[in-house]
Short mmCIF file of C-alpha atoms and ligand atoms in Angstrom, two decimals:
data_model
loop_
_atom_site.label_atom_id
_atom_site.label_comp_id
_atom_site.label_asym_id
_atom_site.label_seq_id
_atom_site.Cartn_x
_atom_site.Cartn_y
_atom_site.Cartn_z
CA MET A 272 -0.29 19.55 67.74
CA LEU A 273 1.93 16.88 68.66
CA ILE A 274 4.84 17.77 70.85
CA ALA A 275 7.28 14.59 71.48
CA GLY A 276 11.02 14.65 73.46
CA ASN A 277 13.31 12.92 72.39
CA TRP A 278 15.64 12.15 75.18
CA LYS A 279 18.63 10.41 73.05
CA MET A 280 21.25 8.75 75.77
CA TYR A 281 20.68 10.71 78.34
CA LYS A 282 17.98 9.82 81.72
CA GLY A 283 18.41 6.51 83.26
CA PRO A 284 15.16 5.87 85.54
CA ALA A 285 16.04 7.93 88.34
CA GLU A 286 16.16 10.88 86.87
CA THR A 287 13.08 9.58 84.46
CA ALA A 288 11.44 9.34 87.40
CA GLU A 289 11.77 12.95 88.66
CA PHE A 290 10.87 14.52 85.32
CA CYS A 291 7.83 12.04 85.14
CA LEU A 292 6.51 13.51 88.55
CA GLY A 293 6.89 17.11 87.34
CA LEU A 294 5.23 16.60 83.99
CA ARG A 295 2.14 14.69 85.82
CA ASP A 296 1.65 18.04 87.36
CA GLN A 297 1.48 20.40 84.26
CA GLU A 298 -1.95 21.61 83.17
CA LEU A 299 -0.98 20.40 79.37
CA GLU A 300 -4.64 20.29 77.83
CA GLY A 301 -4.80 20.86 74.57
CA VAL A 302 -1.82 19.49 72.80
CA ASP A 303 -0.59 15.79 72.72
CA VAL A 304 2.46 15.36 74.78
CA VAL A 305 4.96 11.89 73.74
CA VAL A 306 8.38 11.60 75.83
CA CYS A 307 10.91 9.16 74.36
CA PRO A 308 13.29 7.97 77.52
CA PRO A 309 15.88 5.22 76.34
CA PHE A 310 15.31 1.59 77.00
CA VAL A 311 15.74 2.03 80.38
CA SER A 312 13.71 3.82 81.58
CA LEU A 313 10.31 3.09 79.79
CA ALA A 314 9.06 1.12 82.55
CA VAL A 315 9.08 3.76 85.38
CA ALA A 316 7.78 6.94 82.59
CA VAL A 317 5.05 4.32 81.86
CA GLN A 318 4.22 3.52 85.14
CA LEU A 319 4.24 7.50 86.66
CA LEU A 320 2.79 8.96 83.51
CA ALA A 321 -0.25 6.43 83.36
CA GLY A 322 -3.57 7.53 84.11
CA THR A 323 -2.44 10.61 82.44
CA GLU A 324 -2.90 12.36 78.65
CA ILE A 325 1.41 11.80 78.24
CA ALA A 326 2.24 8.74 76.04
CA VAL A 327 5.62 7.13 76.27
CA ALA A 328 7.76 5.86 73.19
CA ALA A 329 10.78 4.23 72.32
CA GLN A 330 13.41 5.68 70.61
CA ASN A 331 14.12 2.89 68.40
CA VAL A 332 12.40 -0.98 67.21
CA HIS A 333 13.37 -3.81 65.58
CA TRP A 334 11.34 -5.45 62.81
CA GLU A 335 11.91 -9.36 64.07
CA GLU A 336 9.37 -10.94 66.73
CA GLU A 337 12.38 -12.14 68.88
CA GLY A 338 15.80 -13.64 67.64
CA ALA A 339 19.46 -13.29 67.66
CA TYR A 340 19.76 -9.88 67.23
CA THR A 341 22.21 -8.49 70.56
CA GLY A 342 21.01 -5.02 71.60
CA GLU A 343 17.84 -4.95 69.61
CA VAL A 344 14.56 -4.72 71.65
CA ALA A 345 11.39 -5.91 69.66
CA VAL A 346 8.02 -4.82 69.07
CA GLY A 347 5.82 -7.27 71.50
CA MET A 348 8.56 -5.96 74.19
CA LEU A 349 7.55 -2.07 74.16
CA ARG A 350 3.95 -3.63 74.02
CA GLU A 351 4.38 -5.52 77.07
CA LEU A 352 5.58 -2.36 79.31
CA GLY A 353 2.87 -0.54 78.07
CA VAL A 354 5.04 1.66 75.78
CA TYR A 355 2.44 3.39 72.83
CA GLY A 356 4.72 4.15 70.39
CA THR A 357 8.65 4.56 68.81
CA ILE A 358 11.31 6.66 67.21
CA VAL A 359 11.66 5.28 63.84
CA GLY A 360 15.18 6.25 61.50
CA HIS A 361 16.10 9.34 63.84
CA SER A 362 19.23 10.66 61.76
CA GLU A 363 21.70 9.66 64.82
CA ARG A 364 20.79 5.87 64.13
CA ARG A 365 21.00 6.57 60.16
CA GLN A 366 24.29 8.22 61.11
CA TYR A 367 26.15 6.73 63.25
CA PHE A 368 24.57 2.37 63.43
CA GLY A 369 24.11 1.73 59.82
CA GLU A 370 20.58 2.73 59.62
CA THR A 371 19.75 2.65 55.96
CA ASP A 372 15.96 3.38 54.12
CA GLU A 373 15.04 -0.48 53.54
CA THR A 374 15.76 -0.60 58.12
CA VAL A 375 13.98 2.01 58.39
CA GLY A 376 11.02 0.80 56.87
CA LYS A 377 11.35 -2.36 58.15
CA ARG A 378 11.07 -1.12 61.63
CA VAL A 379 8.17 1.28 60.70
CA HIS A 380 6.24 -1.50 58.98
CA ALA A 381 6.67 -4.09 62.08
CA ALA A 382 5.72 -1.58 65.01
CA LEU A 383 2.84 -0.28 63.07
CA GLU A 384 1.51 -4.17 62.00
CA ALA A 385 1.51 -4.03 66.17
CA GLY A 386 -0.32 -1.25 66.50
CA LEU A 387 2.19 0.94 67.66
CA PHE A 388 2.48 4.92 67.09
CA VAL A 389 5.26 5.67 64.96
CA ILE A 390 7.45 8.92 64.19
CA ALA A 391 9.25 8.20 61.14
CA CYS A 392 12.66 10.95 60.91
CA ILE A 393 13.61 12.00 57.92
CA GLY A 394 15.49 14.82 56.62
CA GLU A 395 18.87 15.95 54.47
CA THR A 396 22.30 16.80 55.46
CA GLU A 397 23.98 20.25 54.85
CA GLU A 398 26.28 18.94 51.50
CA GLU A 399 22.99 17.73 50.15
CA ARG A 400 20.69 20.56 50.83
CA GLU A 401 23.48 22.98 49.35
CA ARG A 402 23.42 20.84 46.71
CA ASN A 403 19.74 21.02 46.07
CA GLU A 404 19.03 17.79 46.53
CA THR A 405 16.84 18.08 49.63
CA GLU A 406 13.83 16.91 47.49
CA ASP A 407 15.22 13.35 46.03
CA VAL A 408 16.81 12.73 49.52
CA LEU A 409 12.90 13.28 51.04
CA ARG A 410 11.81 11.92 47.82
CA ARG A 411 14.30 8.23 48.56
CA GLN A 412 12.96 8.20 52.54
CA LEU A 413 9.44 8.56 52.09
CA SER A 414 9.79 6.17 49.62
CA VAL A 415 9.53 3.07 52.17
CA LEU A 416 6.68 4.40 53.76
CA GLU A 417 3.26 3.85 53.16
CA PRO A 418 0.09 6.23 55.12
CA ASP A 419 -0.82 4.92 57.87
CA ASP A 420 -4.05 6.80 60.91
CA ASN A 421 -0.58 5.31 63.19
CA LEU A 422 2.15 7.06 61.21
CA VAL A 423 3.93 11.18 61.82
CA LEU A 424 6.73 12.33 60.00
CA ALA A 425 9.41 13.83 61.50
CA TYR A 426 11.12 16.64 58.78
CA GLU A 427 14.42 16.64 61.17
CA PRO A 428 17.25 18.44 58.55
CA VAL A 429 20.39 17.01 60.22
CA TRP A 430 22.57 20.42 59.94
CA ALA A 431 19.93 21.40 62.27
CA ILE A 432 19.76 18.65 65.14
CA GLY A 433 22.00 20.07 68.46
CA THR A 434 23.52 22.22 66.84
CA GLY A 435 21.63 25.59 67.29
CA LYS A 436 20.77 26.01 63.67
CA THR A 437 17.13 26.04 62.92
CA ALA A 438 15.49 25.97 59.58
CA THR A 439 13.60 29.29 59.17
CA PRO A 440 9.88 28.98 59.16
CA GLU A 441 9.54 29.72 55.38
CA MET A 442 12.29 26.51 54.87
CA ALA A 443 10.37 23.88 57.38
CA HIS A 444 7.51 25.21 55.62
CA GLU A 445 8.58 24.39 52.05
CA ALA A 446 9.76 21.01 53.42
CA HIS A 447 6.52 20.14 55.13
CA ASP A 448 4.23 21.13 52.21
CA PHE A 449 6.77 19.11 49.59
CA ILE A 450 6.66 15.97 52.35
CA LYS A 451 2.71 16.34 53.02
CA SER A 452 3.32 16.34 48.94
CA GLN A 453 4.23 12.75 48.82
CA LEU A 454 2.77 11.11 51.61
CA ASP A 455 -0.12 12.30 53.75
CA VAL A 456 0.74 12.02 57.18
CA PRO A 457 1.12 14.61 60.07
CA VAL A 458 4.46 16.13 59.83
CA LEU A 459 6.34 17.08 62.72
CA TYR A 460 9.14 20.02 62.81
CA GLY A 461 12.37 18.77 64.56
CA GLY A 462 15.92 20.56 64.63
CA SER A 463 16.93 23.06 67.88
CA VAL A 464 13.45 23.83 68.78
CA LYS A 465 13.19 26.00 71.76
CA PRO A 466 10.70 28.27 73.43
CA GLU A 467 12.15 30.60 71.87
CA ASN A 468 11.76 29.65 68.65
CA ALA A 469 9.03 27.44 68.76
CA ALA A 470 5.94 29.22 68.27
CA GLU A 471 7.03 30.68 65.15
CA LEU A 472 7.38 27.33 64.25
CA LEU A 473 4.42 25.90 65.83
CA SER A 474 2.33 28.59 63.80
CA ARG A 475 2.64 27.56 59.97
CA SER A 476 -0.31 25.35 59.48
CA SER A 477 2.11 22.68 57.46
CA ILE A 478 3.85 22.20 61.24
CA ASP A 479 2.03 19.81 62.95
CA GLY A 480 3.96 19.69 65.83
CA ALA A 481 7.81 19.13 66.85
CA LEU A 482 10.30 16.57 67.89
CA VAL A 483 12.46 18.27 70.26
CA GLY A 484 16.03 16.90 71.39
CA GLY A 485 18.13 19.16 73.67
CA ALA A 486 15.24 21.14 75.00
CA SER A 487 13.05 18.36 75.47
CA LEU A 488 15.48 17.38 78.69
CA ASP A 489 14.88 20.00 80.93
CA LEU A 490 10.57 20.27 82.25
CA GLU A 491 10.77 23.85 82.06
CA SER A 492 12.09 24.09 78.58
CA PHE A 493 9.61 21.54 77.42
CA THR A 494 6.71 22.21 78.99
CA ALA A 495 7.31 25.84 77.91
CA ILE A 496 7.44 24.15 74.57
CA CYS A 497 3.95 22.23 74.86
CA ARG A 498 2.11 25.45 75.66
CA ALA A 499 3.35 27.24 72.56
CA ALA A 500 1.79 24.63 70.83
CA ILE A 501 -1.09 24.68 72.58
CA ARG A 502 -1.72 28.34 71.88
CA SER A 503 -0.72 28.24 68.36
C1 PEP B 1013 15.98 15.49 67.52
O1 PEP B 1013 17.27 14.84 68.43
O2 PEP B 1013 15.32 14.79 67.14
C2 PEP B 1013 16.07 17.19 67.71
C3 PEP B 1013 15.46 17.64 66.81
O3 PEP B 1013 17.58 17.63 68.50
P1 PEP B 1013 17.47 18.92 68.71
O4 PEP B 1013 15.89 19.85 69.23
O5 PEP B 1013 18.42 18.82 69.82
O6 PEP B 1013 18.48 20.04 67.47
#
């Protein structure tokens, strides 16, 4: 079971240090824990979590080794920092920053090639679900990915991210089953996971963990979700 915290554009180095110092002291045996701070906070997170089982991942990475790509970060730069992996294809990148299936595929491929662990995000919008297109969308998003020991997927229905709306465990289970029939890798669920709903979601056999946004910013709620994963 894997619990990953996506901090999005929250927590600079000082807040990251405070969180990591608190996280270091928690007993979290029996669950794999990953935190994904913004780029500028990766170094301090790696430093403060060194020697623990808690991994640090970025929120994105570029596919070229280096070059004139203002605002992007290369795989080698993450490796140099001691970062363990990266999220790729988060729906906020797809929605607001023009990320496409093609660029997601390139980022995932480059990161895996370099030995990074990757959490690749997929999921349908509310309109797509209403039009009964969920499976078509997932199939299309998955078409650029191949199984790899270092790859996990996060099924994140876009309508459930940061909205307080959560897919029912049944809906998540159905989507996870479909995803696994297309690509045989672990699948995390993401979309308003909180301490109150984590245990029920994580009890489903097809749900291999969670990618947590809002609730990962607070040490108490994040560790409560990690503990729900340990118990499940
Ligand atoms: C996310 O950012 O991946 C996410 C699932 O956010 P939230 O938990 O806030 O819905």
